[in-house]
Tab-separated table of C-alpha atoms and ligand atoms in Angstrom:
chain	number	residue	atom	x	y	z
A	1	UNK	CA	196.587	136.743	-3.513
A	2	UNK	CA	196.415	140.656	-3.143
A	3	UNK	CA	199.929	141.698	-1.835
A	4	UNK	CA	198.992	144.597	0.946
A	5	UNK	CA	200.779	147.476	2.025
A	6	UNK	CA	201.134	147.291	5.734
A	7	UNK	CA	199.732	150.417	7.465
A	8	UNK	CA	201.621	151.780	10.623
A	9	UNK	CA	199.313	153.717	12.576
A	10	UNK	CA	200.085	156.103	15.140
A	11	UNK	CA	197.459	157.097	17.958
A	12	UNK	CA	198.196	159.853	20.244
A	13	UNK	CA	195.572	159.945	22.397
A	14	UNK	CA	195.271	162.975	24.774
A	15	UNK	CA	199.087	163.551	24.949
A	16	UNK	CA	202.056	165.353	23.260
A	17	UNK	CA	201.418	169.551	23.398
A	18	UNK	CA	202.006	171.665	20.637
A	19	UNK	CA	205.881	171.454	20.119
A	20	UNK	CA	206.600	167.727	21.296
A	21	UNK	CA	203.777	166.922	18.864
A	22	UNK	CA	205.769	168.974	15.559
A	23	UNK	CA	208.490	167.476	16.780
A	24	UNK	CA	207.297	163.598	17.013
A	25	UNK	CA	205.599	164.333	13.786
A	26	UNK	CA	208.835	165.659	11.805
A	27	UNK	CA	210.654	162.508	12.901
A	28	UNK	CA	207.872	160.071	11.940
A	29	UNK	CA	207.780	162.061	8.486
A	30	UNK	CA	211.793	161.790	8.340
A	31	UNK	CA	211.441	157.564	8.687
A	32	UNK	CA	208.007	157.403	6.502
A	33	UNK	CA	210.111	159.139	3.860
A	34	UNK	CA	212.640	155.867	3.839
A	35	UNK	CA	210.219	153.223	4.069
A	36	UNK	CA	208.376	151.992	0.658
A	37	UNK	CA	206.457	149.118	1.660
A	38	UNK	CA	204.291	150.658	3.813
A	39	UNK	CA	201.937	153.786	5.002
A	40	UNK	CA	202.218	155.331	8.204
A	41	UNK	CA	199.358	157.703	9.688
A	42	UNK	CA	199.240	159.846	12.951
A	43	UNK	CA	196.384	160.575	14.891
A	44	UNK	CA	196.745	163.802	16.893
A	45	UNK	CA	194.632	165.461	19.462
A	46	UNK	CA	192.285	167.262	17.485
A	47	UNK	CA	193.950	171.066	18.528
A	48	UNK	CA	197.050	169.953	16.769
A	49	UNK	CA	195.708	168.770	13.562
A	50	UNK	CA	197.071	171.603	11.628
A	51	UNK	CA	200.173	172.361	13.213
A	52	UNK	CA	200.841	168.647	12.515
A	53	UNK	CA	199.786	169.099	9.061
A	54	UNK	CA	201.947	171.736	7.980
A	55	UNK	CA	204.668	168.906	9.150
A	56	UNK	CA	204.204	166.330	7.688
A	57	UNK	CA	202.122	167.607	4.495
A	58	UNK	CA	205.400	167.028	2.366
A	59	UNK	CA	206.214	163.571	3.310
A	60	UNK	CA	204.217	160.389	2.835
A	61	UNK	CA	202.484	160.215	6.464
A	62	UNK	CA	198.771	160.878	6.541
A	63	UNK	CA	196.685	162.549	8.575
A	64	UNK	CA	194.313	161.084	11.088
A	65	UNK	CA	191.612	161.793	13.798
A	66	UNK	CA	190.980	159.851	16.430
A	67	UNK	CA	187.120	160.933	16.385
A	68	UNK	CA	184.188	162.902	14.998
A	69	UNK	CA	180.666	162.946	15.189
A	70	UNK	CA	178.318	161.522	12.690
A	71	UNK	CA	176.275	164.866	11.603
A	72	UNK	CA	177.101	167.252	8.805
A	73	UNK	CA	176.706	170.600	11.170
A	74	UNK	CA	174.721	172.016	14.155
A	75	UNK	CA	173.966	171.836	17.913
A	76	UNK	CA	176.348	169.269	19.004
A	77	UNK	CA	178.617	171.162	21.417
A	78	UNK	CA	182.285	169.863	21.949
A	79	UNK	CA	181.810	167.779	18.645
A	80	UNK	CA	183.975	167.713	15.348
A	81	UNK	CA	182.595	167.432	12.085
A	82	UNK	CA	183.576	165.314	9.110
A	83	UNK	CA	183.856	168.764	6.674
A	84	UNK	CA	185.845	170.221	9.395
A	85	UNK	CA	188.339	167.217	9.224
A	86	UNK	CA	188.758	167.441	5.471
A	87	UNK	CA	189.470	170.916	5.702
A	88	UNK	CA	192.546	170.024	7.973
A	89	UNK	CA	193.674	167.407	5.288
A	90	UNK	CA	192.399	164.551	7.321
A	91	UNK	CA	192.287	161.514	5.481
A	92	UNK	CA	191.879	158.898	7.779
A	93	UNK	CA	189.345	158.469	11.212
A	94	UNK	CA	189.380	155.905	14.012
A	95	UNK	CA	186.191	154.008	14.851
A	96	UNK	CA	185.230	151.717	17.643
A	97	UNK	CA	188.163	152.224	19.719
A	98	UNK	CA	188.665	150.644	22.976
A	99	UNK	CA	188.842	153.753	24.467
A	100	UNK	CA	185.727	154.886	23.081
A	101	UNK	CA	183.849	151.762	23.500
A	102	UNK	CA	184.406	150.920	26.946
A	103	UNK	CA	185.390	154.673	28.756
A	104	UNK	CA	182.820	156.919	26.288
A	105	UNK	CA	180.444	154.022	26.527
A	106	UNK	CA	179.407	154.409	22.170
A	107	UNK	CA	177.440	151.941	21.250
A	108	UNK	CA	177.920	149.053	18.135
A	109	UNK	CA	174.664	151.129	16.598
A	110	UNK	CA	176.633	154.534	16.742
A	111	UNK	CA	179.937	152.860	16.013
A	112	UNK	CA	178.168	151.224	12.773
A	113	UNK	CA	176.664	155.405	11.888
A	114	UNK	CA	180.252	156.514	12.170
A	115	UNK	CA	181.431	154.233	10.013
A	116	UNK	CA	179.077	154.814	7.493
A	117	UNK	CA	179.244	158.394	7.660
A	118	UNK	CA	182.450	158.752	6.995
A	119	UNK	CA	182.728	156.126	4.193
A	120	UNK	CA	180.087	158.489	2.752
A	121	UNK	CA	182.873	161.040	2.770
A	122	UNK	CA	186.164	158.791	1.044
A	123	UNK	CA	187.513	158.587	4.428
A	124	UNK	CA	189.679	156.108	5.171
A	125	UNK	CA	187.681	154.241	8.183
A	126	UNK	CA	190.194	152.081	10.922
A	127	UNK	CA	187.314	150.145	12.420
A	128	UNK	CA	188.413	149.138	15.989
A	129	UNK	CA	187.491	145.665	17.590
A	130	UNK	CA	188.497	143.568	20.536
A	131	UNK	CA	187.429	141.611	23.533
A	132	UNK	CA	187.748	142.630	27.168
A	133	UNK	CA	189.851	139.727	29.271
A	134	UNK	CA	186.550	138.784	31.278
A	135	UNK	CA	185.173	137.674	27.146
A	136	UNK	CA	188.729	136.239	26.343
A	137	UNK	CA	188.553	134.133	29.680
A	138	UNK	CA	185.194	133.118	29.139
A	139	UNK	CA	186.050	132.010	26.074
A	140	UNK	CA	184.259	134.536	23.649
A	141	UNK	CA	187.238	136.606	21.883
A	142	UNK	CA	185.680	135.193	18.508
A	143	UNK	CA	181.841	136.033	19.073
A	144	UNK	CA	182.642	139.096	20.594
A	145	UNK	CA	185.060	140.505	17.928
A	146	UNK	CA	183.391	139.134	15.192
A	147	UNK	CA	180.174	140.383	16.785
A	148	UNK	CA	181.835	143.742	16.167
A	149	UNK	CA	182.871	143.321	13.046
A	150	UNK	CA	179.715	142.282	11.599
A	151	UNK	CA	177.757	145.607	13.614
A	152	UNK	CA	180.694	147.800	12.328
A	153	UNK	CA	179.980	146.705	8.689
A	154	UNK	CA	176.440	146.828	8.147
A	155	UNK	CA	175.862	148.852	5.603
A	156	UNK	CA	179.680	149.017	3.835
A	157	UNK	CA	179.630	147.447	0.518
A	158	UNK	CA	181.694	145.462	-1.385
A	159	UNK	CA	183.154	148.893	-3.028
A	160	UNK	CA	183.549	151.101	0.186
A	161	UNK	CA	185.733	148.041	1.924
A	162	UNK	CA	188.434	149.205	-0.168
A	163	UNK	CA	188.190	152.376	2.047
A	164	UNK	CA	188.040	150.278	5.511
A	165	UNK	CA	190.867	149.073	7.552
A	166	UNK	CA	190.113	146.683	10.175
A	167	UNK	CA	192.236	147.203	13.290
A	168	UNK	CA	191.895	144.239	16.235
A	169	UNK	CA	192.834	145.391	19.662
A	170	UNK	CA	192.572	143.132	22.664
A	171	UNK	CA	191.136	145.476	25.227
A	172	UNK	CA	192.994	143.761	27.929
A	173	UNK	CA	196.657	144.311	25.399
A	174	UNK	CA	195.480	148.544	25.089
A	175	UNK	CA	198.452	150.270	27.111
A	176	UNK	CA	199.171	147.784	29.740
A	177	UNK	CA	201.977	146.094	28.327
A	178	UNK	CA	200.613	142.973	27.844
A	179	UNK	CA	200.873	141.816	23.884
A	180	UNK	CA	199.238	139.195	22.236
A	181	UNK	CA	201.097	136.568	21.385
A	182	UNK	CA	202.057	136.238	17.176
A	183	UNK	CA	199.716	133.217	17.507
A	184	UNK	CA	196.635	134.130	19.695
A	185	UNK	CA	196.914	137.886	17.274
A	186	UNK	CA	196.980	135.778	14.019
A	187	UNK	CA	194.324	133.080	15.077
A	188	UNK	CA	192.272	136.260	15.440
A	189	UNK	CA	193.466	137.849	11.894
A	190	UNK	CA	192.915	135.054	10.210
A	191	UNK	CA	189.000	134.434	11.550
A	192	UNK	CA	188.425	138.025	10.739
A	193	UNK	CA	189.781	137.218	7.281
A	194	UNK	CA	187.711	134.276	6.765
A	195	UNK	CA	184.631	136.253	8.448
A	196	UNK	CA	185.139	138.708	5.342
A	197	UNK	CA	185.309	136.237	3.068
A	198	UNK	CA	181.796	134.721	4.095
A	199	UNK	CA	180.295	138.307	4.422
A	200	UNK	CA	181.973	139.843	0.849
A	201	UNK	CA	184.226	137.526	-0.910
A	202	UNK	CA	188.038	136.381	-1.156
A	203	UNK	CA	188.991	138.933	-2.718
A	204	UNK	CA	187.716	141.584	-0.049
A	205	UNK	CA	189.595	139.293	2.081
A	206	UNK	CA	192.571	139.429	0.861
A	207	UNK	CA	193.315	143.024	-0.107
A	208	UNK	CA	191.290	144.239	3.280
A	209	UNK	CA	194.387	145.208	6.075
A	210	UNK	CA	194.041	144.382	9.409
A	211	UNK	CA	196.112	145.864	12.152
A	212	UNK	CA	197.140	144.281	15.050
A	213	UNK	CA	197.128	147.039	18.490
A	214	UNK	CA	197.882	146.810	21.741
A	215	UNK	CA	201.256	147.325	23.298
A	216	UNK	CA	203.206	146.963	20.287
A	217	UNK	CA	206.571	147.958	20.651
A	218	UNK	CA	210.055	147.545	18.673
A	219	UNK	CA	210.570	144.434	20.442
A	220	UNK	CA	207.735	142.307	19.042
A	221	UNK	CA	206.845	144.067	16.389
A	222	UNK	CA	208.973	141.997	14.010
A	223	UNK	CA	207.647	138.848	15.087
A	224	UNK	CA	203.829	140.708	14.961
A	225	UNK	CA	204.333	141.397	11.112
A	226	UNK	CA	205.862	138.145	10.317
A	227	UNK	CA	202.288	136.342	10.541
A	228	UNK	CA	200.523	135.876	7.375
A	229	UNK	CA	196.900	137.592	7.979
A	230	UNK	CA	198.995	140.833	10.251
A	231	UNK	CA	198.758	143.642	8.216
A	232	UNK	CA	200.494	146.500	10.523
A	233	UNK	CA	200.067	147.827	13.213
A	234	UNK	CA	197.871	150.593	15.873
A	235	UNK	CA	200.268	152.099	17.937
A	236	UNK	CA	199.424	153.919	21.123
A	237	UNK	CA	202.147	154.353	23.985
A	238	UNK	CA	205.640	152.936	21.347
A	239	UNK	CA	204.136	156.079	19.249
A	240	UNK	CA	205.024	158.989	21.291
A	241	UNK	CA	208.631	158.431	20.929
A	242	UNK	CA	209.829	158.838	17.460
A	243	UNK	CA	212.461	156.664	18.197
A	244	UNK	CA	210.096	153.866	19.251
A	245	UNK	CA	207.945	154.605	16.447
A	246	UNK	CA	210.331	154.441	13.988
A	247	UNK	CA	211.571	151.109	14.898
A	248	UNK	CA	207.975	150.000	14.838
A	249	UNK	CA	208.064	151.647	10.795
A	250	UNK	CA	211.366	149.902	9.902
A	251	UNK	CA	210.289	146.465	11.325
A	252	UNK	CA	207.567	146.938	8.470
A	253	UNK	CA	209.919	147.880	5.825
B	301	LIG	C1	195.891	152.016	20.924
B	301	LIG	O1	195.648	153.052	21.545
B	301	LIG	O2	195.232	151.777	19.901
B	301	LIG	C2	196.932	151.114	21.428
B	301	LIG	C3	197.079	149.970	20.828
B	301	LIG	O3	197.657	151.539	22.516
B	301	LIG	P1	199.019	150.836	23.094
B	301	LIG	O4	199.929	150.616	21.906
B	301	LIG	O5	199.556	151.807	24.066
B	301	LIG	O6	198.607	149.542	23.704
């Protein structure tokens, strides 16, 4: 089997301001620099992406964004392109976040043209996926996520899924406290591992990562990464404190 390097991802959101951010992001470079056996990335607000930079461009965290819009240039007001990302040193976007998803409404269709777009462009993708607690309770988690999955992927070959990283984040887990528990996460994993395996083959299986988010904090992280098909971890609220976040980074080392 592929051994894979768990991936530690941190997302921001709309928080931190300029000097809590280059603060946060010198102590998550200070940890990353310690830990071998695996990659760490932040995802700052977009205004910060090159004060964060200048940070961390000496240690081994990467830069992410949390968004951008599918278009080269032009008349989309507000938006962010791809070229403008690269120029910052990004390396890494989020797609299909909850956040996105269910609060900016974006669509499997647009998700699936983000994804592609940026795999166009040797981005690292973290494709987002994850049921709401109404699907969960109706007992849908694996038709919805893997309903996701398969949009998400369309058009990514078997070549470009060594640039994807599949992140699965129960909506109803997203910043409420509420974790999944090392079993329901890894039943999860492991059908999105086998769902790979049907759609590419094992071995796209088993070197793809997939990241388990929602409320993932020092205390279960441990337990999180123990299971066999959890490949890291997205990190929203445990991120903004480096202390936090650095426990997250050493239960991974
Ligand atoms: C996230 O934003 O991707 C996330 C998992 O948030 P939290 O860790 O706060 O649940």
């Amino acid at each position: 089997m592929t051994q894979r390097r768990y991936i530690i991802g941190g997302n921001w959101k709309m928080n931190t301001d300029l000097e809590t951010g280059m603060a946060l992001a010198s102590q998550v470079a200070d940890v990353a620099s310690t830990c071998e056996a695996c990659d760490v990335v932040v995802y700052p607000p977009f205004p910060y992406l090159q004060a964060i930079d200048s940070v961390i461009s000496s240690s081994p965290v990467a830069l992410g964004s949390q968004n951008f819009w599918p278009e080269a240039s032009g008349a989309f007001t507000g938006e962010v392109s791809c070229d403008m990302l690269k120029d910052l040193s990004v390396t890494s976007v989020l797609v299909g976040h909850s956040e996105r998803r269910h609060v900016l409404h974006e669509s499997n269709a647009l998700i699936a043209q983000k994804v592609d777009f940026a795999i166009e462009r040797d981005f690292q993708v973290v494709l987002c996926v994850g049921e709401t607690i109404e699907q969960r309770e109706a007992g849908n988690t694996l038709d919805i996520v893997l309903g996701q999955l398969q949009s998400g992927l369309e058009s990514v070959n078997h070549e470009s899924m060594k640039n994807i990283v599949i992140a699965y984040e129960p909506v109803w887990a997203i910043g409420t406290g509420k974790t999944a528990s090392a079993e329901d996460a890894q039943a999860v994993h492991g059908a999105i591992r086998e769902a790979l395996a049907s759609r590419y083959d094992d071995n796209v299986a088993s070197s793809t990562r997939i990241q388990y988010g929602g409320s993932v904090k020092p205390e279960n992280a441990k337990e999180l990464f123990a299971c066999p098909d959890i490949d890291g971890a997205l990190v929203g609220g445990a991120a903004l404190s480096g202390e936090s976040f650095a426990a997250i980074i050493e239960a991974a080392c």
